Coordinates of C-alpha atoms in Angstrom, one line a residue:
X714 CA 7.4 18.0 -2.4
X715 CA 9.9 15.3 -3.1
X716 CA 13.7 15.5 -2.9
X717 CA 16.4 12.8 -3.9
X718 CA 19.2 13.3 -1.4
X719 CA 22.7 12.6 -3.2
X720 CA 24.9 9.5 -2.0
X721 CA 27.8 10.3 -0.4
X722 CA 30.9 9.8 -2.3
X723 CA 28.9 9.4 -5.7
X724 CA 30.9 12.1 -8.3
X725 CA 28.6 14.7 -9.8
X726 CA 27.6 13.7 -13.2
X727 CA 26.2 10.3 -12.4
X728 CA 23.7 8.2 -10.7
X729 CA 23.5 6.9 -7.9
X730 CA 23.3 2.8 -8.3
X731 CA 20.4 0.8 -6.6
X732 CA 16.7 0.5 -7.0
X733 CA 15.8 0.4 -10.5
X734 CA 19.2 -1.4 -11.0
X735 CA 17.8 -4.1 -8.7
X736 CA 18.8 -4.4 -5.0
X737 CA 17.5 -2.5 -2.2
X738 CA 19.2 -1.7 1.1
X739 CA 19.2 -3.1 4.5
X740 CA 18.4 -0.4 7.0
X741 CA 18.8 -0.3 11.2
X742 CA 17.4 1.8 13.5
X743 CA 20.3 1.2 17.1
X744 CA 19.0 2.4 19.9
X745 CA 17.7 5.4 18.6
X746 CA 16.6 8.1 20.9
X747 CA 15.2 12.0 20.0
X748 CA 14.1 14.4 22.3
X749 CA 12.1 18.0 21.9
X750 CA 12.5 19.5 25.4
X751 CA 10.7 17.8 27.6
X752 CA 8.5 15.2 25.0
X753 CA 10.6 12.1 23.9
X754 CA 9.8 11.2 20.5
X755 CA 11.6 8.1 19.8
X756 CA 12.5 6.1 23.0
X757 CA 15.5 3.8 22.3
X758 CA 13.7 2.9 18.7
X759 CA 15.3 -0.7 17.7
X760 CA 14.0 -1.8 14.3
X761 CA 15.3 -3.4 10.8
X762 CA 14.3 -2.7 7.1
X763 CA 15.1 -5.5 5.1
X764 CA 16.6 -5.2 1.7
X765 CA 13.5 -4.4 -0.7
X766 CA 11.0 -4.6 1.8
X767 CA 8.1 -2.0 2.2
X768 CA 7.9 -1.3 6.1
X769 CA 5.0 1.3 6.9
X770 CA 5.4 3.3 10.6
X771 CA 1.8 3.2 12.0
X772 CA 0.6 5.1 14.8
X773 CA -1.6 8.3 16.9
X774 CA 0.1 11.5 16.1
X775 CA 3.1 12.0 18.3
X776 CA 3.8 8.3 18.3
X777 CA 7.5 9.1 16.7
X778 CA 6.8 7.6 13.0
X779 CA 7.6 11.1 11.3
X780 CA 10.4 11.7 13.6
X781 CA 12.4 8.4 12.7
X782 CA 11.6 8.9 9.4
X783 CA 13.1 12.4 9.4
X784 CA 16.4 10.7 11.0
X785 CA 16.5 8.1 8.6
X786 CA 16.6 10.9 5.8
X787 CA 18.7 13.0 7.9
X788 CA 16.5 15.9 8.8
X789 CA 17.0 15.3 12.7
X790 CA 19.6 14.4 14.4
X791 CA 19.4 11.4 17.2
X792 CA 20.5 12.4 20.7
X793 CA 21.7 8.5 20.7
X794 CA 21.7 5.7 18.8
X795 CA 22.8 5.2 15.3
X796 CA 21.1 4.5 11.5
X797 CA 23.3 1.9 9.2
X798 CA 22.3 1.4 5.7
X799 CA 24.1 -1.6 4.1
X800 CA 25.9 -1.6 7.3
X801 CA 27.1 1.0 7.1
X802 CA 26.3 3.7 10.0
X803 CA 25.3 7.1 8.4
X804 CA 24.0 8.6 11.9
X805 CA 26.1 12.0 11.1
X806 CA 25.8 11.7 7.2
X807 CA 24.4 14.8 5.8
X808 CA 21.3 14.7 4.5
X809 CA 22.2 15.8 0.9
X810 CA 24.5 12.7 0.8
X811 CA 22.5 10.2 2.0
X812 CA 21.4 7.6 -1.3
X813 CA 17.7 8.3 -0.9
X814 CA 14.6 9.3 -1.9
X815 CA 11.8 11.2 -0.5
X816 CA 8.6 11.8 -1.1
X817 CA 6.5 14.3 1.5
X818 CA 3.1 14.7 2.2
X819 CA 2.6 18.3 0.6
X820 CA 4.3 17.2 -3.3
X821 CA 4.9 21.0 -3.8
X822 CA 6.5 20.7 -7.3
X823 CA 8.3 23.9 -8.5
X824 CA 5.7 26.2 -10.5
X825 CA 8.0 27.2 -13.1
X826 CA 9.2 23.9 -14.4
X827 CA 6.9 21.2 -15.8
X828 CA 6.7 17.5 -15.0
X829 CA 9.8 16.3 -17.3
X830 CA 12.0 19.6 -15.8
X831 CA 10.6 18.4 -12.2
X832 CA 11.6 14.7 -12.7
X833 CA 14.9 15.9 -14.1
X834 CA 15.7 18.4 -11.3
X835 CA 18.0 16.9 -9.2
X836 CA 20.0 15.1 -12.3
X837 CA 20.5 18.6 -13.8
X838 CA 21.8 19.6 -10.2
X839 CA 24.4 16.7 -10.6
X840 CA 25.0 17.8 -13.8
X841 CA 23.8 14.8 -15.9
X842 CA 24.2 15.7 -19.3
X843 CA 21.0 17.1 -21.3
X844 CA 20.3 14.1 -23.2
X845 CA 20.1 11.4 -20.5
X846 CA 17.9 14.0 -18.4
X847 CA 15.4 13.8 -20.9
X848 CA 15.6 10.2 -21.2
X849 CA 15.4 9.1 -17.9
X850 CA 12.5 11.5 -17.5
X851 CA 10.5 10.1 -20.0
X852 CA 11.4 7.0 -18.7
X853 CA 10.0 7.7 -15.5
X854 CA 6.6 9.1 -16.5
X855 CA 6.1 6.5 -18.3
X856 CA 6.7 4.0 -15.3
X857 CA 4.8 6.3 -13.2
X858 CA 1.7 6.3 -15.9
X859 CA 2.0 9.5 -17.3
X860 CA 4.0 9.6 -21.0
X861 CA 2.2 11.9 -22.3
X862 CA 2.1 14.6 -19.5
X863 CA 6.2 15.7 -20.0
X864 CA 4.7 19.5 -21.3
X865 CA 2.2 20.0 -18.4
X866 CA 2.9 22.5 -15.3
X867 CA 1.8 21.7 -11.9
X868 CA -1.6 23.7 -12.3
X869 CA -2.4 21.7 -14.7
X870 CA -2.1 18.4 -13.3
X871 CA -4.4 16.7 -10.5
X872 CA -3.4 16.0 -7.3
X873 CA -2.6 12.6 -8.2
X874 CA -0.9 12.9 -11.2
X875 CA 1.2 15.9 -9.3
X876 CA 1.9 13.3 -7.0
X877 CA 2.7 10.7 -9.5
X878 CA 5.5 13.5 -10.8
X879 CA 6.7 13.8 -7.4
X880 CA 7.2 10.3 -6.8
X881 CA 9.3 10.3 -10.5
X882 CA 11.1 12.8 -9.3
X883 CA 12.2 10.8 -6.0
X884 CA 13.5 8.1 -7.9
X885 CA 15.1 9.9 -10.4
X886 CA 18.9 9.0 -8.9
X887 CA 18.2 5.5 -8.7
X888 CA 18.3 6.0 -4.4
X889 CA 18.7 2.6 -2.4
X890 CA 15.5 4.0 0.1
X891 CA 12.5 5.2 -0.5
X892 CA 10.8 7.5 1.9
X893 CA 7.5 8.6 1.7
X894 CA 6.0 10.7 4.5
X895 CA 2.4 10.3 4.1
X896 CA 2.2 10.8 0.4
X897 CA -1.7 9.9 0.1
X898 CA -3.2 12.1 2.5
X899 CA -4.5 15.2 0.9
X900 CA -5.9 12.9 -2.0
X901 CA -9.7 12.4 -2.6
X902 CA -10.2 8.8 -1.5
X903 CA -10.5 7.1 -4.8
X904 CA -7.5 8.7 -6.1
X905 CA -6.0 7.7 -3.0
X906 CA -6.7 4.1 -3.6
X907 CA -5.4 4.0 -6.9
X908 CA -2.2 5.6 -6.1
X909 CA -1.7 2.9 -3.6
X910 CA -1.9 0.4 -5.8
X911 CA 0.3 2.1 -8.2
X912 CA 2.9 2.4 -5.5
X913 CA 3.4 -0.8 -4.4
X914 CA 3.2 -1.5 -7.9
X915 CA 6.3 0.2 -8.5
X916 CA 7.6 -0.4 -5.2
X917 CA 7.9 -4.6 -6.0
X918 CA 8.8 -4.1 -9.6
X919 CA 11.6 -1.5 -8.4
X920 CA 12.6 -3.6 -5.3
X921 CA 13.3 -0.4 -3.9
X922 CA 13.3 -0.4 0.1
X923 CA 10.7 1.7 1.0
X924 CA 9.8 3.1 4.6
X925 CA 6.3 4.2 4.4
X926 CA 5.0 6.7 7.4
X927 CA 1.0 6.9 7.5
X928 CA -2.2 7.0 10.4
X929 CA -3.9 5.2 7.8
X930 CA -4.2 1.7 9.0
X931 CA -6.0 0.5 5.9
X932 CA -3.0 2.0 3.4
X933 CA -0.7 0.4 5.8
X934 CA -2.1 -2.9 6.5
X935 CA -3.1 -3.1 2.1
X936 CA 0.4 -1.6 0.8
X937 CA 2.9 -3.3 3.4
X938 CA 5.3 -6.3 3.8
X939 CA 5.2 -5.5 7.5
X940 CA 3.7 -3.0 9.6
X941 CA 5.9 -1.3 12.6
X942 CA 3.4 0.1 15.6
X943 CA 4.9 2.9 17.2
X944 CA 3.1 4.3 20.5
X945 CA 4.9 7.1 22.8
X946 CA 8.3 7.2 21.0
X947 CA 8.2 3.0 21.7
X948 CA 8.0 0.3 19.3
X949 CA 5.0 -1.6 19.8
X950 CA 5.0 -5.1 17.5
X951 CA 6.4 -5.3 13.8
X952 CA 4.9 -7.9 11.8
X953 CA 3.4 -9.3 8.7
X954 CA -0.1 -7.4 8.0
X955 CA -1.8 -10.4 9.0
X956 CA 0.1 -11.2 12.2
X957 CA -1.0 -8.1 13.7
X958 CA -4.5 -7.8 12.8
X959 CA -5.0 -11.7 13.9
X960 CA -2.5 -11.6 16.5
X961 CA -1.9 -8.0 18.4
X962 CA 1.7 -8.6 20.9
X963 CA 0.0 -5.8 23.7
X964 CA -3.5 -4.6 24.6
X965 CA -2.3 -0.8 22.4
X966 CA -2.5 -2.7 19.2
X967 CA -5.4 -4.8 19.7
X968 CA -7.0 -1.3 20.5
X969 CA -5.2 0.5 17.7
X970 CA -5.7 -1.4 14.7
X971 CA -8.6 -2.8 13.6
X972 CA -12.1 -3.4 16.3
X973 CA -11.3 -5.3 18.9
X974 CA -14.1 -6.7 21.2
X975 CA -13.4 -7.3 24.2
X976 CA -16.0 -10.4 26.1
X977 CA -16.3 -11.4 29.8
X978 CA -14.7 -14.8 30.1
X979 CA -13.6 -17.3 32.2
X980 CA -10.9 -20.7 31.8
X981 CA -12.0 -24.0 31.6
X982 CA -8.9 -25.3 31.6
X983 CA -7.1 -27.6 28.8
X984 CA -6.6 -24.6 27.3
X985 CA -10.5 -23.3 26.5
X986 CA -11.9 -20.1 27.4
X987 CA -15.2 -19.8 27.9
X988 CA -17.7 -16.7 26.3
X989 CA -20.9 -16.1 25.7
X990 CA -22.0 -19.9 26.6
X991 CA -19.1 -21.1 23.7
X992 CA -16.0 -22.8 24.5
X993 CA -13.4 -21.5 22.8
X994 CA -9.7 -22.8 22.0
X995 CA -7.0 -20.3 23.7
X996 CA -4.7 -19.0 20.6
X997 CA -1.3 -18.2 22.7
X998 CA -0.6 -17.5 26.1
X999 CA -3.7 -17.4 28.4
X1000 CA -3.4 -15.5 32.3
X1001 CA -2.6 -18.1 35.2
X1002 CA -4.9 -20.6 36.2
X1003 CA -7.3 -19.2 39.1
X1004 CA -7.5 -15.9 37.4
X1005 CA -11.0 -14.5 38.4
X1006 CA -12.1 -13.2 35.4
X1007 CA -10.5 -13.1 31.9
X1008 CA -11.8 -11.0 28.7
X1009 CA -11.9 -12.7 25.1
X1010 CA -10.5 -10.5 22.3
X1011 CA -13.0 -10.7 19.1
X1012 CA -13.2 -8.9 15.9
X1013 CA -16.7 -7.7 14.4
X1014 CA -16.4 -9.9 11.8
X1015 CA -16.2 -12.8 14.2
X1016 CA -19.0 -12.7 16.3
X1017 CA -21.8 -14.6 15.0
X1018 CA -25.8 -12.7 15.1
X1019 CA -28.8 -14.9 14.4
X1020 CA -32.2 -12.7 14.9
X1021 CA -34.0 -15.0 17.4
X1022 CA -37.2 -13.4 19.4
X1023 CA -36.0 -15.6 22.8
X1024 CA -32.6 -14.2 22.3
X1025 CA -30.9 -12.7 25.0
X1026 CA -29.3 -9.8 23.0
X1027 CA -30.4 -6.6 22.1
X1028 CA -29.5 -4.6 18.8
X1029 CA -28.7 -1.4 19.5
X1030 CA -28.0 0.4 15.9
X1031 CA -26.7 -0.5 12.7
X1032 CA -24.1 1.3 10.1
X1033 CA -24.6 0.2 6.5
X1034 CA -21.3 0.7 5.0
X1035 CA -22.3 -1.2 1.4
X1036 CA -21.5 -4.7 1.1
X1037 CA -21.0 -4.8 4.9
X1038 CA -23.3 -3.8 8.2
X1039 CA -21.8 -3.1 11.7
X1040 CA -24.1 -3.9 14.4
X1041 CA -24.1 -2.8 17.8
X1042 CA -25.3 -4.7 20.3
X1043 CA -25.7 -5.0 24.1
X1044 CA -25.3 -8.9 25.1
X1045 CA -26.6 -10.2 27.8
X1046 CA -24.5 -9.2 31.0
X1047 CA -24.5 -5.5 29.4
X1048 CA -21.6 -5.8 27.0
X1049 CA -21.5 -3.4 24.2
X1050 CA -20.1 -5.2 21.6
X1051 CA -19.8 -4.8 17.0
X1052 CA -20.6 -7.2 14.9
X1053 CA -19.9 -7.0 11.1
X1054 CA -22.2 -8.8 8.7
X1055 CA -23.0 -8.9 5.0
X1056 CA -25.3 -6.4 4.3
X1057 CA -27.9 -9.2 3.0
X1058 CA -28.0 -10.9 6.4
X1059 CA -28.2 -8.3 8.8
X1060 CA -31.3 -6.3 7.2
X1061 CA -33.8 -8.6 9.8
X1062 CA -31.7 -7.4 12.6
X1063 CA -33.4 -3.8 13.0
X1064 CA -32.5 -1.9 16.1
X1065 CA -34.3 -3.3 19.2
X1066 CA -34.5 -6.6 17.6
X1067 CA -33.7 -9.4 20.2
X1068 CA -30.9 -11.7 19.0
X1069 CA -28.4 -14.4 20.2
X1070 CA -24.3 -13.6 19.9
X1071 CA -21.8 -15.5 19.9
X1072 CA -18.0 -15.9 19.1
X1073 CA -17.3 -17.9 16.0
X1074 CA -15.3 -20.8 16.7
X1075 CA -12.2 -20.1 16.6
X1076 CA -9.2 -19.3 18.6
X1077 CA -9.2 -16.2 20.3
X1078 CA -6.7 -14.4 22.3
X1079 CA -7.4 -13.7 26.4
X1080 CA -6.0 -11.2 28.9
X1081 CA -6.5 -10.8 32.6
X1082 CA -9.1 -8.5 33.9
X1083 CA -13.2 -7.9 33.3
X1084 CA -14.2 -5.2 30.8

């Protein structure tokens, strides 16, 4: 279901300035800390949502994403720390008068009212006059792509265009925050896509801050302006979708998001690494000098497979996943690593084919240890 949470202070009978007015809000997460008994679910969370940015909270179940979310709409209660929007620190703010909007996981739309009455609910609950409910409910299907379904009931609507109501609906007060908790997960997948798009569509058009909870690193990583890693109640790296797929701040989100091979190394000094018989520029801090054995960090799609009958490599199976293949492959010391090709390329490399791997050359990240 969705649910627009009233701002506090805002006098029944109007709407709440913001998004669609242009301007979104800054929000802070200080230091916040939630327990349930003996499990910590956020553990001294310290994090910033800048004024019409998208932020998506990625992690395993149990990593705290939901749970911060829930505080940020005011459905839990910190046992420390503090939320400010705009500054200002809403920590003990009830939840019906916090200026935001939220859209859950299970859309839930109320049976007995159709799309226009669902979009409309909460301004007839601030008693908005007839006439500008209607109004700003059409004007809402219409942004969300749907003019023409005002008449139609939840039963019959598809998941994605109950969604799309549901996401009206949030918006409806013109809230400073967006929440959505996992709105695209009990979509088919190419509904899912599309409703993706359509969000972020809105989202950037709106310039509606937006905090975006979802285990779905692809929707994360495609829909966000950065991407917060949570891991044990703990806030792992926050960065720009490109920063953390090409440059992971700790070994749990090299592991978490994305493939990450991990090669036997060793330094050569002048800041080289070398792997697999390539020398390879260190990209960032490399362990001490002297350190016995390193291991390179390489994606799939960086490790170059040529079929060659002398080769010292072995391929072990291949995935065909359309445009692309993922090989498996022992190497040479008894590695296990993936490779991703084009489809095209990788059709001579049949399991048990011999074939020579090696890093493309590029710089790679390094940590301490052997594999």
């Amino acid at each position: 279901m969705s649910t627009t949470l009233p701002a506090a202070g805002k006098p029944a009978g109007t709407e709440a300035a913001g998004a669609t007015a242009g301007g979104g809000a800054r929000v802070e997460f200080r230091g916040l800390r939630r327990a349930f008994g003996s499990t910590v679910a956020l553990d001294g969370l310290d994090l910033t949502v800048e004024p019409g940015e998208l932020l998506a909270l990625l992690g395993p179940s149990g990593c705290g994403k939901t749970t911060a979310l829930r505080v940020l709409a005011g459905f839990e209660q910190p046992d420390s720390g503090e939320v400010l929007v705009d500054g200002e620190d809403i920590t003990r703010v009830p939840a019906n008068r916090r200026d935001a909007g939220m859209v859950f996981q299970s859309y839930s739309l109320f049976p007995n009212l159709n799309a226009r009455e669902n979009v409309a609910f909460g301004l007839r609950v601030r008693k908005v006059p007839a006439a500008r409910r209607r109004e700003r409910a059409a004007e809402l299907l219409d942004l969300v792509g749907l003019p023409e379904h005002g008449d139609r009931y939840p039963h019959q609507m598809s998941g994605g265009q109950q969604q799309r109501v549901a996401l009206a609906r949030a918006l409806a007060l013109r809230p400073r925050v967006l929440l959505l908790d996992e709105p695209l997960s009990a979509l088919d997948a190419k509904v899912r896509a599309n409703l993706r798009e359509e969000i972020r569509r809105l989202q950037l058009s709106l310039g509606i801050t937006t905090v975006f909870v979802t285990h779905d690193q692809e929707e994360a990583l495609s829909m966000a302006d950065r991407v917060a890693v949570l891991n044990a109640g703990k806030l792992e790296q926050c960065a720009a979708p490109a920063e953390l797929y090409e440059r992971p701040a700790t070994p749990f989100v090299a592991d978490f998001v994305g493939t990450m091979n991990r090669i036997p190394g060793r330094l050569t000094g002048a800041g080289e690494v070398e792997a697999a018989g390539v020398r390879l520029p260190v990209d960032g801090p490399a362990p001490a000098a002297g350190t016995s054995g390193v291991r390179v960090l390489v994606r799939p799609e960086n490790l170059d497979v040529a079929a060659d009958p002398e080769g010292a490599d072995t391929v072990v199976s291949a995935s065909f996943f359309g445009a692309v293949t993922r090989l498996h492959l022992d190497l040479a010391d008894g590695t296990r690593v993936k490779a991703d090709l084009p489809s095209r390329e990788a059709a001579e490399l049949a399991p048990g084919a011999r074939a020579r791997v090696r890093p493309a050359r590029r710089p790679v990240l390094v940590e301490a240890g052997t594999p």
